Amino acid sequence: MINDQINFREPANYDSIWQETIAQNFGMPSDKLTGSLLRTLASTKPGGTFLELGTGTGIATCWLLDGMDEHSTLITVDNDEKPLSVARKYFGNEPRIKIHLDKGENVINSLPASSIDLIFADAWPGKYNHLEETLALLKTGGIYLIDDMLPQPNWPDGHSEKADRLVEWFETNEALTITKLNWSTGLLIAIKK
């Protein structure tokens, strides 16, 4: 399988964050393939403003930061202090990041329209609820990325149908250009026209 043959230069702190993620039994970290893509996409937006919905322990956060330049800003939010404490430990003094312990909906509603260059929606807010409000945050040409669009072992009953409906919604939205990737955990990338 090609995914097993790809070697990635991991971001600083990746191994330490991964070990703490395992120690917490945090079952929803982003994988390296998604992380690598996040780093690449972040690097296309110098001086950009980025939004991560669902910080978790900071696995995807470290990939985003690794692709960002020194003039970029990352806003990240999670509603669970336990995994977020790991992200705070490693990124609390990082000047390019603003970490929020809050509901994703509150952060989404607090941001001005057309102010974000890239959104990684890795939580229900911004993906399965408050989707239109989240997409309104994107600048023209802004990137929206979601993962876990292929069946996952931790999905509850009925979630597959919910994911299918979400993909169908994107397929019919004429304000976006999308690409679906049968890669990593199943990705969908949307660009705001």
PDB file of C-alpha atoms in Angstrom:
ATOM      1  CA  MET A   1       0.000   0.000   0.000  1.00  0.00           C
ATOM      2  CA  ILE A   2       1.399   3.382  -0.976  1.00  0.00           C
ATOM      3  CA  ASN A   3       0.467   5.014   2.348  1.00  0.00           C
ATOM      4  CA  ASP A   4       2.836   2.626   4.136  1.00  0.00           C
ATOM      5  CA  GLN A   5       5.669   3.672   1.835  1.00  0.00           C
ATOM      6  CA  ILE A   6       5.396   7.416   2.463  1.00  0.00           C
ATOM      7  CA  ASN A   7       7.862   8.853   4.951  1.00  0.00           C
ATOM      8  CA  PHE A   8       7.112  12.216   6.497  1.00  0.00           C
ATOM      9  CA  ARG A   9       9.298  14.699   8.261  1.00  0.00           C
ATOM     10  CA  GLU A  10       7.291  15.057  11.433  1.00  0.00           C
ATOM     11  CA  PRO A  11       6.797  18.475  13.017  1.00  0.00           C
ATOM     12  CA  ALA A  12       8.552  19.490  16.213  1.00  0.00           C
ATOM     13  CA  ASN A  13       6.890  17.960  19.290  1.00  0.00           C
ATOM     14  CA  TYR A  14       4.955  15.437  17.191  1.00  0.00           C
ATOM     15  CA  ASP A  15       6.386  12.369  18.949  1.00  0.00           C
ATOM     16  CA  SER A  16       5.858  13.834  22.423  1.00  0.00           C
ATOM     17  CA  ILE A  17       2.282  14.862  21.642  1.00  0.00           C
ATOM     18  CA  TRP A  18       1.604  11.438  20.123  1.00  0.00           C
ATOM     19  CA  GLN A  19       2.852   9.687  23.285  1.00  0.00           C
ATOM     20  CA  GLU A  20       0.607  11.848  25.465  1.00  0.00           C
ATOM     21  CA  THR A  21      -2.298  11.212  23.079  1.00  0.00           C
ATOM     22  CA  ILE A  22      -1.830   7.464  23.540  1.00  0.00           C
ATOM     23  CA  ALA A  23      -1.449   7.845  27.306  1.00  0.00           C
ATOM     24  CA  GLN A  24      -4.803   9.680  27.442  1.00  0.00           C
ATOM     25  CA  ASN A  25      -6.488   7.036  25.281  1.00  0.00           C
ATOM     26  CA  PHE A  26      -7.601   9.903  23.044  1.00  0.00           C
ATOM     27  CA  GLY A  27      -9.279   8.020  20.214  1.00  0.00           C
ATOM     28  CA  MET A  28      -9.729  10.741  17.600  1.00  0.00           C
ATOM     29  CA  PRO A  29      -6.299  12.068  16.556  1.00  0.00           C
ATOM     30  CA  SER A  30      -5.669  13.071  12.957  1.00  0.00           C
ATOM     31  CA  ASP A  31      -3.382  10.759  11.026  1.00  0.00           C
ATOM     32  CA  LYS A  32      -0.071  11.643   9.404  1.00  0.00           C
ATOM     33  CA  LEU A  33      -1.516  11.774   5.886  1.00  0.00           C
ATOM     34  CA  THR A  34      -4.052  14.403   6.910  1.00  0.00           C
ATOM     35  CA  GLY A  35      -1.342  16.223   8.849  1.00  0.00           C
ATOM     36  CA  SER A  36       0.983  16.312   5.884  1.00  0.00           C
ATOM     37  CA  LEU A  37      -1.759  17.774   3.700  1.00  0.00           C
ATOM     38  CA  LEU A  38      -2.602  20.366   6.370  1.00  0.00           C
ATOM     39  CA  ARG A  39       1.037  21.455   6.502  1.00  0.00           C
ATOM     40  CA  THR A  40       1.143  21.791   2.703  1.00  0.00           C
ATOM     41  CA  LEU A  41      -2.137  23.717   2.534  1.00  0.00           C
ATOM     42  CA  ALA A  42      -1.073  26.062   5.354  1.00  0.00           C
ATOM     43  CA  SER A  43       2.092  26.891   3.448  1.00  0.00           C
ATOM     44  CA  THR A  44       0.007  28.160   0.501  1.00  0.00           C
ATOM     45  CA  LYS A  45      -1.392  31.009   2.628  1.00  0.00           C
ATOM     46  CA  PRO A  46       1.518  33.173   3.858  1.00  0.00           C
ATOM     47  CA  GLY A  47       0.375  35.642   6.484  1.00  0.00           C
ATOM     48  CA  GLY A  48      -2.857  33.660   6.686  1.00  0.00           C
ATOM     49  CA  THR A  49      -5.459  33.251   9.366  1.00  0.00           C
ATOM     50  CA  PHE A  50      -6.353  29.629  10.094  1.00  0.00           C
ATOM     51  CA  LEU A  51      -9.149  28.026  12.096  1.00  0.00           C
ATOM     52  CA  GLU A  52      -9.003  24.538  13.596  1.00  0.00           C
ATOM     53  CA  LEU A  53     -12.291  23.247  14.999  1.00  0.00           C
ATOM     54  CA  GLY A  54     -11.416  20.371  17.324  1.00  0.00           C
ATOM     55  CA  THR A  55      -7.914  20.803  18.744  1.00  0.00           C
ATOM     56  CA  GLY A  56      -7.846  17.500  20.596  1.00  0.00           C
ATOM     57  CA  THR A  57      -4.323  16.965  21.916  1.00  0.00           C
ATOM     58  CA  GLY A  58      -2.786  19.094  19.172  1.00  0.00           C
ATOM     59  CA  ILE A  59      -1.740  16.465  16.616  1.00  0.00           C
ATOM     60  CA  ALA A  60      -3.168  18.357  13.626  1.00  0.00           C
ATOM     61  CA  THR A  61      -2.209  21.632  15.292  1.00  0.00           C
ATOM     62  CA  CYS A  62       1.488  20.798  15.111  1.00  0.00           C
ATOM     63  CA  TRP A  63       1.194  20.030  11.381  1.00  0.00           C
ATOM     64  CA  LEU A  64      -0.619  23.312  10.714  1.00  0.00           C
ATOM     65  CA  LEU A  65       1.966  25.298  12.665  1.00  0.00           C
ATOM     66  CA  ASP A  66       4.766  23.561  10.758  1.00  0.00           C
ATOM     67  CA  GLY A  67       3.333  24.849   7.463  1.00  0.00           C
ATOM     68  CA  MET A  68       2.570  28.364   8.671  1.00  0.00           C
ATOM     69  CA  ASP A  69       4.963  31.267   8.244  1.00  0.00           C
ATOM     70  CA  GLU A  70       5.866  33.651  11.062  1.00  0.00           C
ATOM     71  CA  HIS A  71       3.148  36.128  10.065  1.00  0.00           C
ATOM     72  CA  SER A  72       0.281  33.626  10.195  1.00  0.00           C
ATOM     73  CA  THR A  73      -2.213  33.032  13.019  1.00  0.00           C
ATOM     74  CA  LEU A  74      -3.982  29.843  14.073  1.00  0.00           C
ATOM     75  CA  ILE A  75      -7.200  29.958  16.091  1.00  0.00           C
ATOM     76  CA  THR A  76      -7.954  26.546  17.588  1.00  0.00           C
ATOM     77  CA  VAL A  77     -10.802  25.431  19.817  1.00  0.00           C
ATOM     78  CA  ASP A  78     -11.872  22.376  21.760  1.00  0.00           C
ATOM     79  CA  ASN A  79     -14.524  21.906  24.435  1.00  0.00           C
ATOM     80  CA  ASP A  80     -12.608  19.271  26.425  1.00  0.00           C
ATOM     81  CA  GLU A  81      -9.851  20.491  28.752  1.00  0.00           C
ATOM     82  CA  LYS A  82      -8.218  17.064  29.163  1.00  0.00           C
ATOM     83  CA  PRO A  83      -6.884  16.672  25.599  1.00  0.00           C
ATOM     84  CA  LEU A  84      -6.565  20.439  25.207  1.00  0.00           C
ATOM     85  CA  SER A  85      -4.123  20.483  28.140  1.00  0.00           C
ATOM     86  CA  VAL A  86      -1.622  18.613  25.960  1.00  0.00           C
ATOM     87  CA  ALA A  87      -1.905  21.222  23.215  1.00  0.00           C
ATOM     88  CA  ARG A  88      -1.530  24.002  25.809  1.00  0.00           C
ATOM     89  CA  LYS A  89       1.594  22.319  27.189  1.00  0.00           C
ATOM     90  CA  TYR A  90       3.337  22.347  23.811  1.00  0.00           C
ATOM     91  CA  PHE A  91       1.876  25.449  22.180  1.00  0.00           C
ATOM     92  CA  GLY A  92       0.851  27.713  25.066  1.00  0.00           C
ATOM     93  CA  ASN A  93       3.837  30.007  24.474  1.00  0.00           C
ATOM     94  CA  GLU A  94       3.627  29.912  20.667  1.00  0.00           C
ATOM     95  CA  PRO A  95       2.845  33.497  19.548  1.00  0.00           C
ATOM     96  CA  ARG A  96       1.113  32.406  16.323  1.00  0.00           C
ATOM     97  CA  ILE A  97      -1.635  30.427  18.070  1.00  0.00           C
ATOM     98  CA  LYS A  98      -4.748  31.305  20.065  1.00  0.00           C
ATOM     99  CA  ILE A  99      -6.105  28.304  21.999  1.00  0.00           C
ATOM    100  CA  HIS A 100      -9.719  28.386  23.167  1.00  0.00           C
ATOM    101  CA  LEU A 101     -11.483  26.107  25.644  1.00  0.00           C
ATOM    102  CA  ASP A 102     -15.015  26.666  24.402  1.00  0.00           C
ATOM    103  CA  LYS A 103     -17.751  25.309  22.228  1.00  0.00           C
ATOM    104  CA  GLY A 104     -16.808  25.482  18.581  1.00  0.00           C
ATOM    105  CA  GLU A 105     -20.099  27.220  17.842  1.00  0.00           C
ATOM    106  CA  ASN A 106     -19.129  30.117  20.111  1.00  0.00           C
ATOM    107  CA  VAL A 107     -15.822  30.657  18.320  1.00  0.00           C
ATOM    108  CA  ILE A 108     -17.479  30.347  14.904  1.00  0.00           C
ATOM    109  CA  ASN A 109     -20.073  32.956  15.875  1.00  0.00           C
ATOM    110  CA  SER A 110     -17.424  35.327  17.266  1.00  0.00           C
ATOM    111  CA  LEU A 111     -15.388  35.609  14.059  1.00  0.00           C
ATOM    112  CA  PRO A 112     -16.087  38.069  11.236  1.00  0.00           C
ATOM    113  CA  ALA A 113     -17.267  36.840   7.839  1.00  0.00           C
ATOM    114  CA  SER A 114     -14.617  36.385   5.139  1.00  0.00           C
ATOM    115  CA  SER A 115     -11.754  36.484   7.653  1.00  0.00           C
ATOM    116  CA  ILE A 116     -10.259  32.967   7.451  1.00  0.00           C
ATOM    117  CA  ASP A 117      -7.879  31.537   4.828  1.00  0.00           C
ATOM    118  CA  LEU A 118      -8.081  27.872   5.855  1.00  0.00           C
ATOM    119  CA  ILE A 119     -10.473  25.926   8.065  1.00  0.00           C
ATOM    120  CA  PHE A 120      -9.841  22.396   9.313  1.00  0.00           C
ATOM    121  CA  ALA A 121     -13.171  21.223  10.706  1.00  0.00           C
ATOM    122  CA  ASP A 122     -12.366  18.169  12.815  1.00  0.00           C
ATOM    123  CA  ALA A 123     -15.337  18.399  15.179  1.00  0.00           C
ATOM    124  CA  TRP A 124     -19.113  18.474  14.861  1.00  0.00           C
ATOM    125  CA  PRO A 125     -19.321  22.283  14.952  1.00  0.00           C
ATOM    126  CA  GLY A 126     -18.327  23.511  11.521  1.00  0.00           C
ATOM    127  CA  LYS A 127     -18.935  20.126   9.967  1.00  0.00           C
ATOM    128  CA  TYR A 128     -22.252  18.606  11.032  1.00  0.00           C
ATOM    129  CA  ASN A 129     -23.688  21.749  12.589  1.00  0.00           C
ATOM    130  CA  HIS A 130     -23.022  25.457  12.008  1.00  0.00           C
ATOM    131  CA  LEU A 131     -21.690  24.495   8.572  1.00  0.00           C
ATOM    132  CA  GLU A 132     -23.010  27.490   6.661  1.00  0.00           C
ATOM    133  CA  GLU A 133     -21.832  29.880   9.378  1.00  0.00           C
ATOM    134  CA  THR A 134     -18.389  28.271   9.192  1.00  0.00           C
ATOM    135  CA  LEU A 135     -18.152  28.485   5.416  1.00  0.00           C
ATOM    136  CA  ALA A 136     -19.163  32.165   5.621  1.00  0.00           C
ATOM    137  CA  LEU A 137     -15.905  32.736   7.519  1.00  0.00           C
ATOM    138  CA  LEU A 138     -13.825  31.774   4.479  1.00  0.00           C
ATOM    139  CA  LYS A 139     -12.273  34.394   2.265  1.00  0.00           C
ATOM    140  CA  THR A 140     -12.718  33.958  -1.473  1.00  0.00           C
ATOM    141  CA  GLY A 141     -10.170  31.290  -2.414  1.00  0.00           C
ATOM    142  CA  GLY A 142     -10.178  30.026   1.164  1.00  0.00           C
ATOM    143  CA  ILE A 143      -9.733  26.334   1.880  1.00  0.00           C
ATOM    144  CA  TYR A 144     -12.088  24.159   3.935  1.00  0.00           C
ATOM    145  CA  LEU A 145     -10.918  20.636   4.828  1.00  0.00           C
ATOM    146  CA  ILE A 146     -12.721  17.804   6.597  1.00  0.00           C
ATOM    147  CA  ASP A 147     -11.509  14.293   7.326  1.00  0.00           C
ATOM    148  CA  ASP A 148     -13.132  11.032   8.456  1.00  0.00           C
ATOM    149  CA  MET A 149     -15.401  10.810   5.416  1.00  0.00           C
ATOM    150  CA  LEU A 150     -14.628   7.101   4.974  1.00  0.00           C
ATOM    151  CA  PRO A 151     -16.146   4.691   7.536  1.00  0.00           C
ATOM    152  CA  GLN A 152     -14.235   4.758  10.824  1.00  0.00           C
ATOM    153  CA  PRO A 153     -14.240   2.120  13.582  1.00  0.00           C
ATOM    154  CA  ASN A 154     -15.416   4.660  16.187  1.00  0.00           C
ATOM    155  CA  TRP A 155     -18.492   5.785  14.210  1.00  0.00           C
ATOM    156  CA  PRO A 156     -21.795   5.307  16.049  1.00  0.00           C
ATOM    157  CA  ASP A 157     -24.726   3.607  14.339  1.00  0.00           C
ATOM    158  CA  GLY A 158     -26.226   5.799  11.626  1.00  0.00           C
ATOM    159  CA  HIS A 159     -23.174   8.023  11.204  1.00  0.00           C
ATOM    160  CA  SER A 160     -22.358   6.662   7.755  1.00  0.00           C
ATOM    161  CA  GLU A 161     -25.637   8.042   6.432  1.00  0.00           C
ATOM    162  CA  LYS A 162     -24.923  11.411   8.067  1.00  0.00           C
ATOM    163  CA  ALA A 163     -21.491  11.539   6.386  1.00  0.00           C
ATOM    164  CA  ASP A 164     -23.033  10.614   3.023  1.00  0.00           C
ATOM    165  CA  ARG A 165     -25.614  13.422   3.352  1.00  0.00           C
ATOM    166  CA  LEU A 166     -22.827  15.883   4.171  1.00  0.00           C
ATOM    167  CA  VAL A 167     -20.855  14.903   1.059  1.00  0.00           C
ATOM    168  CA  GLU A 168     -24.014  15.193  -1.060  1.00  0.00           C
ATOM    169  CA  TRP A 169     -24.590  18.706   0.337  1.00  0.00           C
ATOM    170  CA  PHE A 170     -21.087  19.725  -0.768  1.00  0.00           C
ATOM    171  CA  GLU A 171     -21.585  18.173  -4.191  1.00  0.00           C
ATOM    172  CA  THR A 172     -24.594  20.417  -4.837  1.00  0.00           C
ATOM    173  CA  ASN A 173     -23.188  23.651  -3.369  1.00  0.00           C
ATOM    174  CA  GLU A 174     -22.360  25.919  -6.288  1.00  0.00           C
ATOM    175  CA  ALA A 175     -20.437  28.406  -4.107  1.00  0.00           C
ATOM    176  CA  LEU A 176     -17.668  25.846  -3.636  1.00  0.00           C
ATOM    177  CA  THR A 177     -15.259  23.854  -5.768  1.00  0.00           C
ATOM    178  CA  ILE A 178     -14.676  20.475  -4.126  1.00  0.00           C
ATOM    179  CA  THR A 179     -12.430  17.465  -4.385  1.00  0.00           C
ATOM    180  CA  LYS A 180     -13.112  14.213  -2.566  1.00  0.00           C
ATOM    181  CA  LEU A 181     -10.049  12.143  -1.719  1.00  0.00           C
ATOM    182  CA  ASN A 182     -10.146   8.419  -1.034  1.00  0.00           C
ATOM    183  CA  TRP A 183      -6.975   8.928   0.985  1.00  0.00           C
ATOM    184  CA  SER A 184      -6.118   9.036   4.651  1.00  0.00           C
ATOM    185  CA  THR A 185      -9.442   8.725   6.525  1.00  0.00           C
ATOM    186  CA  GLY A 186     -11.380  10.122   3.575  1.00  0.00           C
ATOM    187  CA  LEU A 187     -10.942  13.828   2.916  1.00  0.00           C
ATOM    188  CA  LEU A 188     -13.027  16.511   1.315  1.00  0.00           C
ATOM    189  CA  ILE A 189     -11.450  19.798   0.272  1.00  0.00           C
ATOM    190  CA  ALA A 190     -13.650  22.752  -0.661  1.00  0.00           C
ATOM    191  CA  ILE A 191     -12.509  26.088  -2.044  1.00  0.00           C
ATOM    192  CA  LYS A 192     -14.773  29.118  -1.754  1.00  0.00           C
ATOM    193  CA  LYS A 193     -15.463  30.702  -5.147  1.00  0.00           C
TER     194      LYS A 193
END
